[in-house]
Coordinates of C-alpha atoms in Angstrom, one line a residue:
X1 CA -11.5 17.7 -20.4
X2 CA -8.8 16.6 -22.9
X3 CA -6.5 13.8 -22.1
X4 CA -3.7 15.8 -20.6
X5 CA -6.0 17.4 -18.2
X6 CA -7.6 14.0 -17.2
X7 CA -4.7 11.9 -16.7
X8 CA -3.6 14.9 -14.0
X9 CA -6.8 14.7 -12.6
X10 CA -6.5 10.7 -12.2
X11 CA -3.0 11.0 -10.4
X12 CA -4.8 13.7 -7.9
X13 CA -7.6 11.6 -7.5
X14 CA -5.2 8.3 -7.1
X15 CA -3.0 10.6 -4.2
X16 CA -6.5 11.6 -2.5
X17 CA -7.3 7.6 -2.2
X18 CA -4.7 5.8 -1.2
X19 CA -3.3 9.4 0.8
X20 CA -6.4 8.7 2.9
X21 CA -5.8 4.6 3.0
X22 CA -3.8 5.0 6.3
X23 CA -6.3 7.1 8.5
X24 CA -9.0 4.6 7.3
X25 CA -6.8 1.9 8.5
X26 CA -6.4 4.1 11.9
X27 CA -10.2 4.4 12.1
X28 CA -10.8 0.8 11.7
X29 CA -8.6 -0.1 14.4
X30 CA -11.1 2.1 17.0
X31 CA -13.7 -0.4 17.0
X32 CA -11.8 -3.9 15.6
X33 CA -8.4 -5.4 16.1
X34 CA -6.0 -5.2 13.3
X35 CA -6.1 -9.0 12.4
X36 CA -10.1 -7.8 11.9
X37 CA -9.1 -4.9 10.3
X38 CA -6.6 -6.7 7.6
X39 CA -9.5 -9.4 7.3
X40 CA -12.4 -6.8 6.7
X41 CA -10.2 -5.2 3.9
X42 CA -9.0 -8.2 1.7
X43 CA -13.0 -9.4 2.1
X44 CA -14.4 -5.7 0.8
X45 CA -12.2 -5.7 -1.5
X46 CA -12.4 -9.3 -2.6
X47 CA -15.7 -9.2 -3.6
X48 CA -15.7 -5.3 -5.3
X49 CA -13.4 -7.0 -7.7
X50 CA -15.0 -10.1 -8.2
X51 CA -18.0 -7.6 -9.3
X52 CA -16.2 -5.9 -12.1
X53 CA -13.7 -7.9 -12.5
X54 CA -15.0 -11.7 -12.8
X55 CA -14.8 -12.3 -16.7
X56 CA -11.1 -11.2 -16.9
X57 CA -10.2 -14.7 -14.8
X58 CA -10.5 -16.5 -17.8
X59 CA -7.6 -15.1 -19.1
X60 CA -5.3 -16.4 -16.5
X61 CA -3.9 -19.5 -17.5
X62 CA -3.5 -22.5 -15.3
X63 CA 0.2 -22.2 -15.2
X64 CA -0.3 -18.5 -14.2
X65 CA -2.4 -19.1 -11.2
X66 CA 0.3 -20.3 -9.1
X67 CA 2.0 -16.9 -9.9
X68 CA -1.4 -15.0 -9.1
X69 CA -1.5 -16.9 -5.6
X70 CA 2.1 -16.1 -4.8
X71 CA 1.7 -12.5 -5.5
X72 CA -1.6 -12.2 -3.2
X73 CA 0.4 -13.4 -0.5
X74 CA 3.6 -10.7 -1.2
X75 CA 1.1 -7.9 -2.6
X76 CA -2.0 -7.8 -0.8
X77 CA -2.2 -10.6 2.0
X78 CA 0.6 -10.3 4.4
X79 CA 0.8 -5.9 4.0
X80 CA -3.0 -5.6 5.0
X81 CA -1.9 -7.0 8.2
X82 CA 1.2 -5.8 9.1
X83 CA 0.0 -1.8 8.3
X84 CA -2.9 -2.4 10.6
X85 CA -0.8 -4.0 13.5
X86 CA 1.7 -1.2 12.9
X87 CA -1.1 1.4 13.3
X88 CA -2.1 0.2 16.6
X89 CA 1.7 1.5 18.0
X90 CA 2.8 4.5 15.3
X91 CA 0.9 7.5 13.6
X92 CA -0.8 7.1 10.3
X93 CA 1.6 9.5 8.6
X94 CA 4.6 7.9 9.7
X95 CA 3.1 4.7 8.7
X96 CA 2.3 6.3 4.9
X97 CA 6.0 7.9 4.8
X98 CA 8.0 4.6 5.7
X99 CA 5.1 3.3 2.6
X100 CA 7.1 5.3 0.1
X101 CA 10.5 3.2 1.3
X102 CA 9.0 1.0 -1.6
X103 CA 10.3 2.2 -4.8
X104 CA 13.8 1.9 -3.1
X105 CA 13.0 -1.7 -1.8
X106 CA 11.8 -2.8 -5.1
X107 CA 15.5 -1.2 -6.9
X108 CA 17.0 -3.6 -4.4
X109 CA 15.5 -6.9 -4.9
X110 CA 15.4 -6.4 -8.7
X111 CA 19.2 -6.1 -8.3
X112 CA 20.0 -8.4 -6.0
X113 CA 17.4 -11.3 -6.7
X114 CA 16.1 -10.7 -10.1
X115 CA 19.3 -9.3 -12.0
X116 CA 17.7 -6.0 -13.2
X117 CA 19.7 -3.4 -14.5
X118 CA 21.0 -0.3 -12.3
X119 CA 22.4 3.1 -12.3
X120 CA 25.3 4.3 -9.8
X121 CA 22.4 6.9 -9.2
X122 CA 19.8 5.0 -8.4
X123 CA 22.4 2.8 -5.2
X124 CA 22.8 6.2 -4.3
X125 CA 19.1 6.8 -4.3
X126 CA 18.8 3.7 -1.9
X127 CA 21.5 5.0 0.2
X128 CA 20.0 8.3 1.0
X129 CA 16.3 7.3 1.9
X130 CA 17.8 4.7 4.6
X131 CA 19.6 8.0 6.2
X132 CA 16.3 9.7 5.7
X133 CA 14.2 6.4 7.1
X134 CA 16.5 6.2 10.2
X135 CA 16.2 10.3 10.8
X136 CA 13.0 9.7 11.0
X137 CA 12.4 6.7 13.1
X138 CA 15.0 7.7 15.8
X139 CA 13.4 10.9 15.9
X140 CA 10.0 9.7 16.3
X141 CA 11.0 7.3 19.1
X142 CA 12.4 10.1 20.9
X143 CA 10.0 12.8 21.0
X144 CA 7.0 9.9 20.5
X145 CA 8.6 8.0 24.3
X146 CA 4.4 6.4 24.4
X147 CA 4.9 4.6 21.1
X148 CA 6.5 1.3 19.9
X149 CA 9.0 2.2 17.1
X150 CA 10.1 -0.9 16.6
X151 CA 6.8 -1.5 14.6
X152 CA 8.0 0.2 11.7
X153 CA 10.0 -3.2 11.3
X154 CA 6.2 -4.1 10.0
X155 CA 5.8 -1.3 7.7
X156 CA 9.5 -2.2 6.4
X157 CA 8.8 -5.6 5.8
X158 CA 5.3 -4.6 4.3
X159 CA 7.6 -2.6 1.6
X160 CA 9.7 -5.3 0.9
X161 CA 6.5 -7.7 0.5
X162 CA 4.9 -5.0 -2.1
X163 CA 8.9 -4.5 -3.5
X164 CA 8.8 -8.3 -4.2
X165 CA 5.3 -8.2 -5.3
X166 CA 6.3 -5.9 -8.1
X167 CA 9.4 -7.6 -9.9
X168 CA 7.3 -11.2 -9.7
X169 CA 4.9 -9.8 -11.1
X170 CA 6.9 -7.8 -13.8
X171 CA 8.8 -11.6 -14.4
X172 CA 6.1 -14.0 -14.6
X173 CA 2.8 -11.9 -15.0
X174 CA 3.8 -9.2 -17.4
X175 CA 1.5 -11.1 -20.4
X176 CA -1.7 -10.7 -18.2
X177 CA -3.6 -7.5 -17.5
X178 CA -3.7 -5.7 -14.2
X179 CA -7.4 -6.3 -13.3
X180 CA -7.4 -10.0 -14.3
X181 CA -4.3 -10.2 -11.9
X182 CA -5.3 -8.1 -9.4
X183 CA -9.4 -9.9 -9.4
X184 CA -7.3 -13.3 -9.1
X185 CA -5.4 -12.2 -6.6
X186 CA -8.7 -11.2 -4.3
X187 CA -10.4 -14.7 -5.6
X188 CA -7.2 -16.3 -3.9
X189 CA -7.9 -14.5 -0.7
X190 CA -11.2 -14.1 -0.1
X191 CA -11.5 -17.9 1.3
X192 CA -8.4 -17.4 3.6
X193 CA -9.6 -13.8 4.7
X194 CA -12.9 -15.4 5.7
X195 CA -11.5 -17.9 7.5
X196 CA -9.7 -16.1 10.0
X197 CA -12.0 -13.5 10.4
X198 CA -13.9 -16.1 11.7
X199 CA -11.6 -17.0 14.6
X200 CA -11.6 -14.1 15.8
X201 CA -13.9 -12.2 18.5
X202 CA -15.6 -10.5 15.3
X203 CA -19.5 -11.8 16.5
X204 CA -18.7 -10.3 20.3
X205 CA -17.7 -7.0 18.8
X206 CA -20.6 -6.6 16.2
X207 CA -23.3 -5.6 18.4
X208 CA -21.0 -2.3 19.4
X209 CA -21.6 1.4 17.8
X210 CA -17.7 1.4 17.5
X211 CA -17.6 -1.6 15.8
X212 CA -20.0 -1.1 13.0
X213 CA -18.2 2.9 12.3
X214 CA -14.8 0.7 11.9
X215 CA -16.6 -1.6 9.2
X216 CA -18.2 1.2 7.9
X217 CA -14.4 3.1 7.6
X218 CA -12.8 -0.7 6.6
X219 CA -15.1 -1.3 3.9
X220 CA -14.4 2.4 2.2
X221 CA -11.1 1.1 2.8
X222 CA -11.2 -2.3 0.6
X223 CA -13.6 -1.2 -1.9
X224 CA -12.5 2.7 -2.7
X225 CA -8.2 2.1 -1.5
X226 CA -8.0 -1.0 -3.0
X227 CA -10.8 -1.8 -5.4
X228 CA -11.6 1.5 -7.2
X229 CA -8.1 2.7 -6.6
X230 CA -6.9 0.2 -8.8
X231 CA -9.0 0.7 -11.2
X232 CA -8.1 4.4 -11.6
X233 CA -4.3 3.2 -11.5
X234 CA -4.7 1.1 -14.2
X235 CA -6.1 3.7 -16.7
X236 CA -3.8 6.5 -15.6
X237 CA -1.3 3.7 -16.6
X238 CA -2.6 3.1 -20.0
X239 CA -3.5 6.7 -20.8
X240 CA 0.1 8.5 -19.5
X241 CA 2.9 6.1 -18.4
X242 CA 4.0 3.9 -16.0
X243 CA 6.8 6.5 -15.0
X244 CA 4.0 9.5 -14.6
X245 CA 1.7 6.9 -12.5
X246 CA 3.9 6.0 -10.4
X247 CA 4.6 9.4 -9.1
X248 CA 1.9 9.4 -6.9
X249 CA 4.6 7.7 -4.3
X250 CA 5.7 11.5 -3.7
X251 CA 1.9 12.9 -3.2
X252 CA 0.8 10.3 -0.7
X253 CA 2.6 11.0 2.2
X254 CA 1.9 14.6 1.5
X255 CA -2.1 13.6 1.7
X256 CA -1.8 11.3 4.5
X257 CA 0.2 13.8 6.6
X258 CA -2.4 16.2 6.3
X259 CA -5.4 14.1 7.3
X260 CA -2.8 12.8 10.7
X261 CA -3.0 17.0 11.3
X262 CA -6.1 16.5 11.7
X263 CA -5.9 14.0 13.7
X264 CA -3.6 15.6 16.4
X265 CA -1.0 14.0 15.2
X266 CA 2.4 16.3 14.6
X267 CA 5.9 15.3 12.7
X268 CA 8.7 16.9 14.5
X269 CA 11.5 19.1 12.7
X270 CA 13.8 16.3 12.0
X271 CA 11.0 13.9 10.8
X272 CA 10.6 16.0 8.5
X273 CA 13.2 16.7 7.3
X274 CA 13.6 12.5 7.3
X275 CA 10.6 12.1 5.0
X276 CA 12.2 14.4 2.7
X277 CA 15.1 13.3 2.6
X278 CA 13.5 9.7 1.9
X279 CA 11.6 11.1 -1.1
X280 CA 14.8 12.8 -2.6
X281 CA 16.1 8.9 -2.3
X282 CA 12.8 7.8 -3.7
X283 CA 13.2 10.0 -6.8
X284 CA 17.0 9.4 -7.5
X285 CA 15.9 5.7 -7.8
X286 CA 13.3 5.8 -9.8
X287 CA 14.5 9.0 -12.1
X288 CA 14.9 7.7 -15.9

């Protein structure tokens, strides 16, 4: 397989994992609560990393580390539980298609906080996937009367976590490699992940059959969505472009929609016509 081949095959593989990220969070959340389920991930995940990843924490200066522990909060910490808490109200696939609100979120704060440059094209790129967010959470709150809309305020300010994630990152970080930030930021989490896992009803609900499938589901979670899928990101990354990896945004909500079918869950007319409406913002944001 020559390069051009394998770099497709990496972006299919990327869409497949993190696609399937929010019906492993949905299974999780049958046996565990989602403060168990944001716990369990971080942990799996935590010590995947530390695995492969150990030796490149020598490369993080001192004065980076407070950067690295910021960015785990923004990045990693603070989304892993507010997508499980939202899953416990709205469908997986709504979940994964507010997710691609990111890109847009990301446009914003560069603008408005970090000074980046912008396009008249990409503020109306911003413009239209808020129409297409709104179509499809007031749709879904109609035809979906049994579920809590107002829990995509989580998933929103889980985009806006990941959007700030991105330009501190990209300001502060952008001398140190991906894995050596991304194994620091799991190092800085593991202890705080532990420690609440630990308050929580986790050695009552251990004994149960339900309980041990939604680790089981959790840990594929941290160490194949988070771990490996990182991994894979950062060689597409090196062997295409950050522009070409970062177009998976459009094939995850395609993947994740497909495994909510299976699920019994359904997208009404409008809502779809909402998600794509939010992916045509997506892409006049982030087009070159």
């Amino acid at each position: 397989m020559d390069a051009k081949q394998l770099k497709w095959a990496y972006l299919f593989v990327l869409s497949l994992i993190w696609g399937s990220s929010f019906i492993l969070i949905k299974r999780g959340l049958v046996g565990l609560t989602a403060v168990q389920v944001g716990s369990f991930r971080i942990i799996f995940a935590a010590l995947f990393l530390l695995i492969v990843g150990f030796k490149s924490l020598k490369k993080i200066s001192r004065r980076q580390w407070k950067f690295v522990a910021i960015t785990s909060v923004f990045g990693t910490f603070t989304p892993a539980f507010l997508f499980a808490i939202a899953e416990t109200q709205v469908d997986s696939s709504i979940v994964a298609i507010l997710n691609s609100l990111t890109p847009l979120n990301t446009l914003v704060l560069g603008i408005v906080i970090f000074g980046i440059q912008f396009q008249k094209r990409q503020v109306l790129g911003v413009f239209v996937g808020l129409i297409g967010c709104l179509l499809l959470v007031l749709s879904g709150a109609s035809s979906h009367p049994g579920q809590n809309y107002y829990y995509v305020i989580l998933v929103v300010i889980a985009t806006i976590c990941y959007a700030i994630n991105v330009n501190l990152i990209k300001k502060y970080l952008s001398d140190l490699n991906s894995l050596s930030i991304t194994t620091g930021n799991f190092a800085v989490l593991l202890l705080p992940a532990l420690i609440i896992l630990s308050f929580t009803d986790i050695t009552h609900r251990i004994s149960f059959e339900a309980t041990e499938h939604s680790i089981l589901f959790v840990m594929i979670l941290g160490v194949l969505g988070t771990g490996i899928a990182n991994v894979v990101f950062f060689k597409l990354i090196q062997m295409s472009s950050p522009v070409f990896a970062t177009s998976v945004t459009y094939l995850i909500p395609i993947v994740a929609f497909f495994w909510g079918l299976l699920d019994n869950e359904m997208l009404t007319p409008i809502q779809f016509f909402g998600a794509f409406i939010i992916l045509i913002g997506v892409y006049l944001s982030a087009k070159k």
